[in-house]
Amino acid sequence: MFEQILDPIFGSLALSALFAASPLILLFILLGVFRVKAAYAALAGLGLSIILALVGWQMPALQVLGATTAGLFYGVFPILWILINALWVYRLTLATGWFSVLGATIRTVSDDLRVLAILIAFCFGALLESLAGFGAPVAISAAMLIAAGMKPFKAALVSLLANTAPVAFGAMGAPIIVLHGVTGLPMNELAAMAGRQTPLIAVLIPLVLVFIVDGKRGVRETWPVALIAGVAFAGAQFITASYFAVELTDVVASVVTVGAVLLTMRFWKPRHVQTLTPADSAEENLGETEGEGEALDRAAGVGTLTRTRPLPTGTARRTWGALAPYLVIMAIFTLAQIPVIKTWLAEVGSVTFRWPGLDIVDAAGEPVRAQNMTFDHLKATGTLLLFSGIATMALYGVGIREGLRVYRETVYQLRWTILTVTSVLALAFVMNLSGQTASLGFALAATGGFFALLSPLIGWIGVALTGSDTSSNSLFGLLQVTAANQAGLSPVLMAASNSSAGVLGKMLSLQNLAVAAAAVNLPGSEGTLFRKLLPWSLGLLAFITVIIFLQSTPVLGWMVP
């Protein structure tokens, strides 16, 4: 048995935390400063964390190997299992020619890319986040934006930034459910608290999206619909999370927002219709070096493949045919949430086991949760997406041989993404299981009342590292509660802050960056995406940190349930 040590470096918690943070610092410097390929940066961070686990935290070599392989497995299943099957569905629409039809269908709603960014990335992306999560919203919404006429690099930026506010309640409320499980706090209070934090971010996101698409002119000309979308989403999130079911928070919010935007567009139109991304808007406004985004876009090469059968000519049939894969996805995921079916899938399609070679307790002598793995081979998001792809093949008349060929091409397209995701998840597991994550977290928690300002940072780091708000809550949820109790702060506030502020790290996680780059067929663009999104992530983090700090004081303390 291996017992984690909080202060292995010369008996100093502060020095141990500095060493524990070094793999993350190395990863971000390589990615953001030296523009090293994401896969190589992740491998470098993994190598450093393994050395620290062996030498600094004195973890036995076989257990380090077990932690590494556990992270590799988790990277493959469920994360890559989701991504591969989500992109397979997308490539099926390319292979059959339906993707171009989808673009024409989308443009019937509006020709304005700024409005479409709100509808697709913000609204539809939130719906996908509520049903699937784990990268699927970014992959699918980016593909749909390209179909609508947006350049690939811009589509990736918009989809990544939009995948923020819905994340705290994504995957049918999984982050809040996990937070309740690891902290023991009432789930209704955690949901209500998160419902009084993330909506404040949601109000701003549509405005940021239109700025990315068309700069200051975009905000000036489309602020009414952007503001209505943000307020509608925020209000629906607040009401649903506070008074109804946490699992349905994003479903209700996305549907309400779509209705609000469509209703607004019936009575209001922007002064100009933005159908193409101007050279003087987003790249320059984001500080991008001249020509970099353009070169990436030219390298994307996203286009339709050979068709398998003639497409119908009727408008109604073409519309339903273009939307069919996404309707199938929503239908299958909705069916999987019916209590009877959900219970059956859990009983016959779920296996929980201790990962071989791991026997770890934390510094308090409690078994570490991350060494137990759950293999949901039937109810997993990726499996449901696989079923959706098979149904799409049947609807589009794609033969088995053609479907398998597209699947092989999808896996080949993701070859660098596979290396990146598995490496960064291995890094996360080594840090977590060796005790490096605990050392870092406890050092931050030792700051007393100042912890109210550091609590959001912990959640942000957790999501940026793991790529999952659910994983971040499982890593740091109990730590947040323990530190809050020691500092005399509300444990509900600090626990919910881990989830609410953590969503702003989602756009910077290597997994999500790799998903976006692969979705728009821009392998190697992760570093460029990282540099463009970092200011937005840090700016929004500063905003929510101020809100959370005020919620810990009498100024906004009335918002804490």
Short mmCIF file of C-alpha atoms in Angstrom, two decimals, residues 61-517:
data_model
loop_
_atom_site.label_atom_id
_atom_site.label_comp_id
_atom_site.label_asym_id
_atom_site.label_seq_id
_atom_site.Cartn_x
_atom_site.Cartn_y
_atom_site.Cartn_z
CA ALA A 61 7.48 2.24 -9.54
CA LEU A 62 4.78 -0.37 -10.16
CA GLN A 63 2.12 1.96 -8.75
CA VAL A 64 3.42 4.80 -10.93
CA LEU A 65 3.05 2.45 -13.88
CA GLY A 66 -0.47 1.58 -12.72
CA ALA A 67 -1.41 5.27 -12.40
CA THR A 68 -0.04 5.99 -15.88
CA THR A 69 -1.91 3.11 -17.51
CA ALA A 70 -5.11 4.02 -15.64
CA GLY A 71 -4.90 7.52 -17.09
CA LEU A 72 -4.24 6.12 -20.56
CA PHE A 73 -7.32 3.90 -20.24
CA TYR A 74 -9.49 6.79 -19.06
CA GLY A 75 -8.25 8.85 -22.00
CA VAL A 76 -9.38 6.13 -24.38
CA PHE A 77 -12.58 5.35 -22.54
CA PRO A 78 -14.71 7.37 -22.14
CA ILE A 79 -13.10 10.48 -23.70
CA LEU A 80 -11.70 9.26 -27.02
CA TRP A 81 -14.55 6.78 -27.34
CA ILE A 82 -16.88 9.79 -27.32
CA LEU A 83 -14.78 11.90 -29.68
CA ILE A 84 -14.17 9.18 -32.28
CA ASN A 85 -17.84 8.28 -32.54
CA ALA A 86 -19.00 11.92 -32.53
CA LEU A 87 -16.64 12.73 -35.41
CA TRP A 88 -17.62 9.54 -37.18
CA VAL A 89 -21.23 10.76 -37.30
CA TYR A 90 -19.98 14.08 -38.68
CA ARG A 91 -17.84 12.39 -41.35
CA LEU A 92 -20.80 10.22 -42.38
CA THR A 93 -22.66 13.43 -43.23
CA LEU A 94 -19.63 14.52 -45.26
CA ALA A 95 -19.41 11.19 -47.08
CA THR A 96 -23.05 11.32 -48.10
CA GLY A 97 -23.17 15.01 -49.06
CA TRP A 98 -25.70 15.84 -46.37
CA PHE A 99 -23.32 18.18 -44.58
CA SER A 100 -23.54 20.78 -47.36
CA VAL A 101 -27.33 20.48 -47.17
CA LEU A 102 -27.10 21.14 -43.44
CA GLY A 103 -25.20 24.35 -44.13
CA ALA A 104 -27.91 25.54 -46.52
CA THR A 105 -30.58 24.59 -43.96
CA ILE A 106 -28.84 26.51 -41.20
CA ARG A 107 -28.58 29.59 -43.38
CA THR A 108 -32.36 29.60 -43.84
CA VAL A 109 -32.62 30.57 -40.17
CA SER A 110 -30.20 33.45 -40.64
CA ASP A 111 -27.38 34.31 -43.01
CA ASP A 112 -25.61 36.24 -40.29
CA LEU A 113 -22.65 34.30 -38.89
CA ARG A 114 -22.84 36.27 -35.65
CA VAL A 115 -26.39 35.11 -35.01
CA LEU A 116 -25.49 31.58 -36.10
CA ALA A 117 -22.61 31.56 -33.61
CA ILE A 118 -25.15 32.17 -30.86
CA LEU A 119 -27.66 29.62 -32.13
CA ILE A 120 -25.20 26.84 -32.93
CA ALA A 121 -22.25 27.19 -30.56
CA PHE A 122 -24.11 28.67 -27.58
CA CYS A 123 -27.62 27.18 -27.78
CA PHE A 124 -27.18 23.90 -29.65
CA GLY A 125 -23.77 23.40 -28.01
CA ALA A 126 -25.42 23.73 -24.59
CA LEU A 127 -27.99 21.11 -25.55
CA LEU A 128 -25.23 18.73 -26.64
CA GLU A 129 -23.33 19.47 -23.42
CA SER A 130 -26.39 18.53 -21.39
CA LEU A 131 -26.77 15.25 -23.27
CA ALA A 132 -23.18 14.21 -23.93
CA GLY A 133 -20.35 16.51 -22.85
CA PHE A 134 -16.71 15.34 -22.97
CA GLY A 135 -15.87 17.22 -26.16
CA ALA A 136 -18.89 16.23 -28.26
CA PRO A 137 -20.44 19.77 -28.17
CA VAL A 138 -17.22 21.36 -29.44
CA ALA A 139 -16.73 18.79 -32.20
CA ILE A 140 -20.30 18.92 -33.51
CA SER A 141 -20.94 22.66 -33.18
CA ALA A 142 -17.62 23.46 -34.89
CA ALA A 143 -18.58 21.22 -37.79
CA MET A 144 -21.99 22.90 -38.08
CA LEU A 145 -20.43 26.38 -38.06
CA ILE A 146 -18.14 25.37 -40.92
CA ALA A 147 -21.21 24.13 -42.78
CA ALA A 148 -22.77 27.57 -42.26
CA GLY A 149 -19.78 29.24 -43.92
CA MET A 150 -17.48 30.08 -41.01
CA LYS A 151 -13.76 29.52 -41.45
CA PRO A 152 -12.45 26.41 -39.65
CA PHE A 153 -10.09 28.22 -37.27
CA LYS A 154 -12.79 30.71 -36.31
CA ALA A 155 -15.32 27.90 -35.85
CA ALA A 156 -12.96 26.18 -33.41
CA LEU A 157 -12.45 29.39 -31.41
CA VAL A 158 -16.19 30.10 -31.18
CA SER A 159 -17.09 26.53 -30.22
CA LEU A 160 -14.44 26.34 -27.51
CA LEU A 161 -15.43 29.63 -25.91
CA ALA A 162 -19.14 28.83 -26.06
CA ASN A 163 -18.51 25.59 -24.18
CA THR A 164 -18.33 27.31 -20.79
CA ALA A 165 -21.55 28.28 -19.01
CA PRO A 166 -23.34 24.95 -19.73
CA VAL A 167 -20.44 22.83 -18.43
CA ALA A 168 -21.30 23.08 -14.72
CA PHE A 169 -24.60 21.28 -15.41
CA GLY A 170 -23.39 19.20 -18.37
CA ALA A 171 -23.88 15.48 -19.00
CA MET A 172 -27.26 15.52 -17.23
CA GLY A 173 -25.93 17.34 -14.16
CA ALA A 174 -22.97 14.99 -13.64
CA PRO A 175 -20.59 17.64 -12.17
CA ILE A 176 -23.07 18.64 -9.45
CA ILE A 177 -24.03 15.02 -8.77
CA VAL A 178 -20.35 14.10 -8.32
CA LEU A 179 -19.80 17.16 -6.12
CA HIS A 180 -22.66 16.02 -3.91
CA GLY A 181 -21.17 12.53 -3.77
CA VAL A 182 -17.65 13.57 -2.73
CA THR A 183 -18.67 16.31 -0.27
CA GLY A 184 -21.90 14.98 1.22
CA LEU A 185 -23.48 18.44 0.92
CA PRO A 186 -27.16 18.64 -0.13
CA MET A 187 -27.39 18.45 -3.91
CA ASN A 188 -30.22 20.98 -4.08
CA GLU A 189 -28.07 23.57 -2.29
CA LEU A 190 -25.05 22.89 -4.51
CA ALA A 191 -27.23 23.16 -7.63
CA ALA A 192 -28.83 26.38 -6.40
CA MET A 193 -25.43 27.91 -5.59
CA ALA A 194 -23.98 27.02 -8.99
CA GLY A 195 -27.21 28.39 -10.46
CA ARG A 196 -26.36 31.75 -8.89
CA GLN A 197 -22.85 31.83 -10.35
CA THR A 198 -22.69 30.35 -13.85
CA PRO A 199 -25.67 32.39 -15.15
CA LEU A 200 -23.57 35.52 -14.58
CA ILE A 201 -21.02 34.08 -17.00
CA ALA A 202 -23.75 33.05 -19.44
CA VAL A 203 -24.92 36.64 -19.81
CA LEU A 204 -21.52 37.64 -21.20
CA ILE A 205 -20.71 34.68 -23.46
CA PRO A 206 -22.94 35.60 -26.48
CA LEU A 207 -21.44 39.10 -26.50
CA VAL A 208 -17.94 37.62 -26.52
CA LEU A 209 -18.90 35.26 -29.35
CA VAL A 210 -20.10 38.02 -31.65
CA PHE A 211 -16.95 39.99 -30.86
CA ILE A 212 -14.79 37.03 -31.92
CA VAL A 213 -16.77 36.66 -35.15
CA ASP A 214 -16.91 40.33 -36.14
CA GLY A 215 -15.03 42.45 -33.62
CA LYS A 216 -16.45 45.68 -32.20
CA ARG A 217 -18.80 46.05 -35.14
CA GLY A 218 -20.33 42.70 -34.29
CA VAL A 219 -21.08 43.78 -30.73
CA ARG A 220 -22.40 47.15 -31.89
CA GLU A 221 -24.76 45.66 -34.47
CA THR A 222 -25.94 42.46 -32.73
CA TRP A 223 -25.86 43.30 -29.02
CA PRO A 224 -29.68 43.13 -28.68
CA VAL A 225 -29.95 39.48 -29.74
CA ALA A 226 -26.72 38.59 -27.91
CA LEU A 227 -27.96 40.17 -24.70
CA ILE A 228 -31.39 38.52 -25.01
CA ALA A 229 -29.72 35.14 -25.56
CA GLY A 230 -27.47 35.58 -22.52
CA VAL A 231 -30.26 36.77 -20.23
CA ALA A 232 -32.65 34.02 -21.40
CA PHE A 233 -30.04 31.32 -20.83
CA ALA A 234 -29.05 32.75 -17.46
CA GLY A 235 -32.62 33.07 -16.25
CA ALA A 236 -33.55 29.56 -17.33
CA GLN A 237 -30.39 28.14 -15.70
CA PHE A 238 -31.10 29.96 -12.43
CA ILE A 239 -34.76 28.91 -12.22
CA THR A 240 -34.21 25.27 -13.24
CA ALA A 241 -31.16 24.71 -11.02
CA SER A 242 -32.76 26.41 -8.02
CA TYR A 243 -36.30 25.08 -8.14
CA PHE A 244 -36.51 22.09 -10.48
CA ALA A 245 -34.21 19.24 -11.57
CA VAL A 246 -30.47 19.84 -11.82
CA GLU A 247 -30.27 17.18 -14.55
CA LEU A 248 -32.47 19.26 -16.88
CA THR A 249 -30.83 22.64 -16.27
CA ASP A 250 -29.00 22.92 -19.60
CA VAL A 251 -31.77 21.24 -21.57
CA VAL A 252 -34.29 23.84 -20.42
CA ALA A 253 -31.83 26.71 -20.78
CA SER A 254 -30.85 25.82 -24.35
CA VAL A 255 -34.42 25.31 -25.54
CA VAL A 256 -35.61 28.55 -23.91
CA THR A 257 -32.70 30.47 -25.46
CA VAL A 258 -33.34 29.10 -28.96
CA GLY A 259 -36.96 30.22 -28.65
CA ALA A 260 -35.94 33.66 -27.42
CA VAL A 261 -33.44 34.15 -30.26
CA LEU A 262 -35.86 32.98 -32.97
CA LEU A 263 -38.59 35.22 -31.57
CA THR A 264 -36.22 38.18 -31.50
CA MET A 265 -35.20 37.59 -35.11
CA ARG A 266 -38.84 37.84 -36.21
CA PHE A 267 -39.03 41.46 -35.01
CA TRP A 268 -35.43 42.61 -35.27
CA LYS A 269 -32.61 42.30 -37.78
CA PRO A 270 -28.98 43.50 -37.57
CA ARG A 271 -28.10 46.50 -39.68
CA HIS A 272 -25.73 44.47 -41.83
CA VAL A 273 -25.65 40.72 -42.50
CA GLN A 274 -22.23 39.23 -41.77
CA THR A 275 -21.90 36.22 -44.07
CA LEU A 276 -18.10 36.12 -44.36
CA THR A 277 -15.42 36.67 -41.78
CA PRO A 278 -13.67 39.96 -42.67
CA ALA A 279 -9.89 40.06 -42.61
CA ASP A 280 -9.95 43.06 -40.29
CA SER A 281 -12.12 41.56 -37.52
CA ALA A 282 -11.39 38.61 -35.32
CA GLU A 283 -7.75 37.84 -36.04
CA GLU A 284 -6.65 41.41 -35.52
CA ASN A 285 -8.91 41.98 -32.53
CA LEU A 286 -7.57 38.85 -30.87
CA GLY A 287 -3.99 39.94 -31.43
CA GLU A 288 -3.25 37.12 -33.85
CA THR A 289 -0.14 37.36 -35.96
CA GLU A 290 -1.02 38.30 -39.51
CA GLY A 291 -1.72 35.35 -41.75
CA GLU A 292 -1.56 32.66 -39.04
CA GLY A 293 -5.28 31.96 -38.87
CA GLU A 294 -5.56 32.21 -42.66
CA ALA A 295 -2.82 29.60 -43.12
CA LEU A 296 -4.54 27.26 -40.70
CA ASP A 297 -7.85 27.70 -42.50
CA ARG A 298 -6.30 26.89 -45.86
CA ALA A 299 -4.77 23.75 -44.36
CA ALA A 300 -8.13 22.52 -43.07
CA GLY A 301 -9.29 21.04 -46.34
CA VAL A 302 -12.77 20.30 -45.03
CA GLY A 303 -14.99 19.22 -47.90
CA THR A 304 -17.56 16.66 -48.91
CA LEU A 305 -16.53 13.16 -49.91
CA THR A 306 -18.18 10.87 -52.45
CA ARG A 307 -21.92 10.51 -52.14
CA THR A 308 -23.53 7.12 -51.66
CA ARG A 309 -26.95 7.94 -53.11
CA PRO A 310 -28.68 10.90 -54.76
CA LEU A 311 -30.06 13.48 -52.36
CA PRO A 312 -33.78 14.29 -52.38
CA THR A 313 -34.99 17.50 -53.97
CA GLY A 314 -37.94 18.44 -51.75
CA THR A 315 -37.21 21.22 -49.26
CA ALA A 316 -38.89 19.46 -46.32
CA ARG A 317 -37.15 16.15 -47.02
CA ARG A 318 -33.77 17.85 -47.38
CA THR A 319 -34.27 19.77 -44.13
CA TRP A 320 -35.23 16.69 -42.12
CA GLY A 321 -32.50 14.67 -43.78
CA ALA A 322 -29.85 17.24 -42.89
CA LEU A 323 -31.02 17.40 -39.27
CA ALA A 324 -31.52 13.64 -38.96
CA PRO A 325 -28.17 12.73 -37.29
CA TYR A 326 -28.59 15.38 -34.60
CA LEU A 327 -32.23 14.49 -34.00
CA VAL A 328 -31.19 10.85 -33.72
CA ILE A 329 -28.49 11.79 -31.18
CA MET A 330 -30.98 13.73 -29.07
CA ALA A 331 -33.58 10.96 -29.30
CA ILE A 332 -31.16 8.20 -28.27
CA PHE A 333 -29.72 10.21 -25.39
CA THR A 334 -33.20 11.16 -24.21
CA LEU A 335 -34.31 7.52 -24.27
CA ALA A 336 -31.21 6.56 -22.30
CA GLN A 337 -32.30 8.94 -19.50
CA ILE A 338 -35.72 7.30 -19.02
CA PRO A 339 -35.49 5.79 -15.50
CA VAL A 340 -36.34 2.22 -16.53
CA ILE A 341 -33.88 2.20 -19.45
CA LYS A 342 -31.22 4.06 -17.47
CA THR A 343 -31.44 1.52 -14.65
CA TRP A 344 -31.28 -1.41 -17.06
CA LEU A 345 -28.24 0.01 -18.85
CA ALA A 346 -26.51 0.55 -15.52
CA GLU A 347 -27.25 -3.01 -14.35
CA VAL A 348 -26.18 -4.88 -17.49
CA GLY A 349 -23.67 -2.43 -18.96
CA SER A 350 -21.57 -1.14 -16.06
CA VAL A 351 -18.53 -2.71 -14.41
CA THR A 352 -16.58 -1.13 -11.53
CA PHE A 353 -13.16 -2.48 -10.60
CA ARG A 354 -9.88 -1.56 -8.91
CA TRP A 355 -7.20 -0.76 -11.47
CA PRO A 356 -4.48 -3.46 -11.37
CA GLY A 357 -1.39 -2.56 -9.38
CA LEU A 358 -2.94 0.32 -7.43
CA ASP A 359 -3.39 0.32 -3.64
CA ILE A 360 -3.32 3.93 -2.49
CA VAL A 361 -4.62 5.90 0.48
CA ASP A 362 -4.42 9.66 0.96
CA ALA A 363 -2.61 11.44 3.78
CA ALA A 364 -5.60 10.85 6.07
CA GLY A 365 -5.56 7.10 5.41
CA GLU A 366 -8.66 7.08 3.18
CA PRO A 367 -8.65 5.11 -0.11
CA VAL A 368 -8.17 7.37 -3.14
CA ARG A 369 -11.24 7.31 -5.38
CA ALA A 370 -9.36 7.63 -8.68
CA GLN A 371 -7.93 4.11 -8.43
CA ASN A 372 -11.42 2.67 -8.95
CA MET A 373 -12.50 2.59 -12.58
CA THR A 374 -16.02 2.27 -14.00
CA PHE A 375 -16.47 0.72 -17.42
CA ASP A 376 -19.92 1.74 -18.71
CA HIS A 377 -19.76 -0.12 -21.97
CA LEU A 378 -23.49 0.19 -22.78
CA LYS A 379 -24.65 3.46 -21.22
CA ALA A 380 -21.42 5.33 -22.05
CA THR A 381 -21.81 8.50 -24.10
CA GLY A 382 -19.49 7.12 -26.77
CA THR A 383 -21.56 3.95 -27.09
CA LEU A 384 -24.76 5.95 -27.49
CA LEU A 385 -23.01 8.00 -30.17
CA LEU A 386 -21.98 4.76 -31.87
CA PHE A 387 -25.63 3.68 -31.92
CA SER A 388 -26.48 7.12 -33.35
CA GLY A 389 -23.91 6.59 -36.11
CA ILE A 390 -25.33 3.19 -36.97
CA ALA A 391 -28.82 4.70 -37.14
CA THR A 392 -27.45 7.49 -39.36
CA MET A 393 -25.95 4.88 -41.69
CA ALA A 394 -29.36 3.24 -41.98
CA LEU A 395 -31.15 6.55 -42.62
CA TYR A 396 -28.63 7.62 -45.27
CA GLY A 397 -28.33 4.22 -46.90
CA VAL A 398 -24.61 3.87 -46.12
CA GLY A 399 -23.31 0.32 -46.51
CA ILE A 400 -21.27 -1.45 -43.85
CA ARG A 401 -18.09 -1.33 -45.94
CA GLU A 402 -18.45 2.41 -46.55
CA GLY A 403 -19.27 3.03 -42.89
CA LEU A 404 -16.18 1.12 -41.74
CA ARG A 405 -14.02 3.00 -44.25
CA VAL A 406 -15.22 6.33 -42.87
CA TYR A 407 -14.59 5.05 -39.33
CA ARG A 408 -11.00 4.10 -40.19
CA GLU A 409 -10.44 7.53 -41.73
CA THR A 410 -11.81 9.14 -38.57
CA VAL A 411 -9.40 7.24 -36.34
CA TYR A 412 -6.49 8.15 -38.63
CA GLN A 413 -7.50 11.82 -38.56
CA LEU A 414 -7.40 11.68 -34.75
CA ARG A 415 -3.98 10.02 -34.46
CA TRP A 416 -2.32 13.07 -32.87
CA THR A 417 -5.40 13.81 -30.79
CA ILE A 418 -5.28 10.27 -29.42
CA LEU A 419 -1.68 10.77 -28.31
CA THR A 420 -2.47 14.16 -26.78
CA VAL A 421 -5.56 13.08 -24.84
CA THR A 422 -4.07 9.86 -23.48
CA SER A 423 -0.87 11.66 -22.43
CA VAL A 424 -2.61 14.48 -20.58
CA LEU A 425 -4.98 12.07 -18.79
CA ALA A 426 -2.02 9.94 -17.78
CA LEU A 427 -0.43 13.14 -16.42
CA ALA A 428 -3.60 13.93 -14.44
CA PHE A 429 -3.79 10.43 -12.95
CA VAL A 430 -0.12 10.35 -11.97
CA MET A 431 -0.44 13.74 -10.26
CA ASN A 432 -3.65 12.74 -8.52
CA LEU A 433 -2.65 9.27 -7.37
CA SER A 434 0.91 10.16 -6.34
CA GLY A 435 -0.32 13.02 -4.13
CA GLN A 436 1.04 15.90 -6.22
CA THR A 437 -2.47 17.28 -6.76
CA ALA A 438 -3.23 17.03 -3.02
CA SER A 439 -0.01 18.89 -2.13
CA LEU A 440 -0.88 21.67 -4.53
CA GLY A 441 -4.46 21.90 -3.32
CA PHE A 442 -3.66 21.88 0.39
CA ALA A 443 -1.02 24.57 -0.05
CA LEU A 444 -3.63 26.82 -1.63
CA ALA A 445 -6.12 25.95 1.10
CA ALA A 446 -3.68 27.00 3.82
CA THR A 447 -4.25 30.69 3.04
CA GLY A 448 -7.21 31.07 5.41
CA GLY A 449 -9.87 33.66 4.56
CA PHE A 450 -7.94 34.60 1.43
CA PHE A 451 -9.01 31.19 0.17
CA ALA A 452 -12.22 32.74 -1.18
CA LEU A 453 -10.07 34.30 -3.91
CA LEU A 454 -8.06 31.11 -4.54
CA SER A 455 -10.99 28.69 -4.57
CA PRO A 456 -12.03 29.59 -8.14
CA LEU A 457 -8.41 29.18 -9.26
CA ILE A 458 -8.34 25.62 -7.92
CA GLY A 459 -11.41 24.71 -9.94
CA TRP A 460 -9.97 26.43 -13.02
CA ILE A 461 -6.71 24.49 -12.71
CA GLY A 462 -8.62 21.23 -12.21
CA VAL A 463 -10.65 21.59 -15.39
CA ALA A 464 -7.74 22.94 -17.42
CA LEU A 465 -5.77 19.86 -16.39
CA THR A 466 -8.39 17.12 -16.66
CA GLY A 467 -10.65 18.67 -19.31
CA SER A 468 -13.69 17.78 -17.22
CA ASP A 469 -15.67 19.73 -14.61
CA THR A 470 -16.83 16.38 -13.26
CA SER A 471 -13.24 15.20 -12.78
CA SER A 472 -12.22 18.51 -11.22
CA ASN A 473 -15.06 18.25 -8.72
CA SER A 474 -14.04 14.72 -7.82
CA LEU A 475 -10.42 15.88 -7.36
CA PHE A 476 -10.95 19.08 -5.40
CA GLY A 477 -14.55 19.07 -4.13
CA LEU A 478 -13.76 17.70 -0.67
CA LEU A 479 -10.64 19.86 -0.47
CA GLN A 480 -12.77 22.95 -1.08
CA VAL A 481 -15.15 21.97 1.74
CA THR A 482 -12.32 21.18 4.16
CA ALA A 483 -10.59 24.48 3.48
CA ALA A 484 -13.87 26.39 3.74
CA ASN A 485 -14.60 24.91 7.16
CA GLN A 486 -11.08 25.78 8.35
CA ALA A 487 -11.36 29.35 7.06
CA GLY A 488 -14.91 29.96 8.33
CA LEU A 489 -16.38 30.19 4.83
CA SER A 490 -19.55 28.60 3.45
CA PRO A 491 -18.73 25.04 2.31
CA VAL A 492 -21.61 25.17 -0.19
CA LEU A 493 -20.22 28.36 -1.70
CA MET A 494 -16.65 27.06 -2.02
CA ALA A 495 -17.71 23.65 -3.36
CA ALA A 496 -19.98 25.20 -5.98
CA SER A 497 -17.22 27.68 -6.87
CA ASN A 498 -14.98 24.77 -7.83
CA SER A 499 -17.54 23.81 -10.47
CA SER A 500 -18.61 27.29 -11.59
CA ALA A 501 -15.14 28.78 -12.00
CA GLY A 502 -13.78 25.52 -13.33
CA VAL A 503 -15.85 25.80 -16.50
CA LEU A 504 -13.61 28.66 -17.63
CA GLY A 505 -10.66 26.29 -17.78
CA LYS A 506 -12.50 24.01 -20.18
CA MET A 507 -11.56 26.02 -23.27
CA LEU A 508 -7.84 25.70 -22.39
CA SER A 509 -7.72 21.99 -21.58
CA LEU A 510 -5.55 20.04 -23.98
CA GLN A 511 -8.34 17.51 -24.52
CA ASN A 512 -10.80 20.18 -25.64
CA LEU A 513 -8.17 21.96 -27.73
CA ALA A 514 -7.31 18.66 -29.40
CA VAL A 515 -11.00 17.93 -29.98
CA ALA A 516 -11.52 21.32 -31.63
CA ALA A 517 -8.41 21.03 -33.78
#
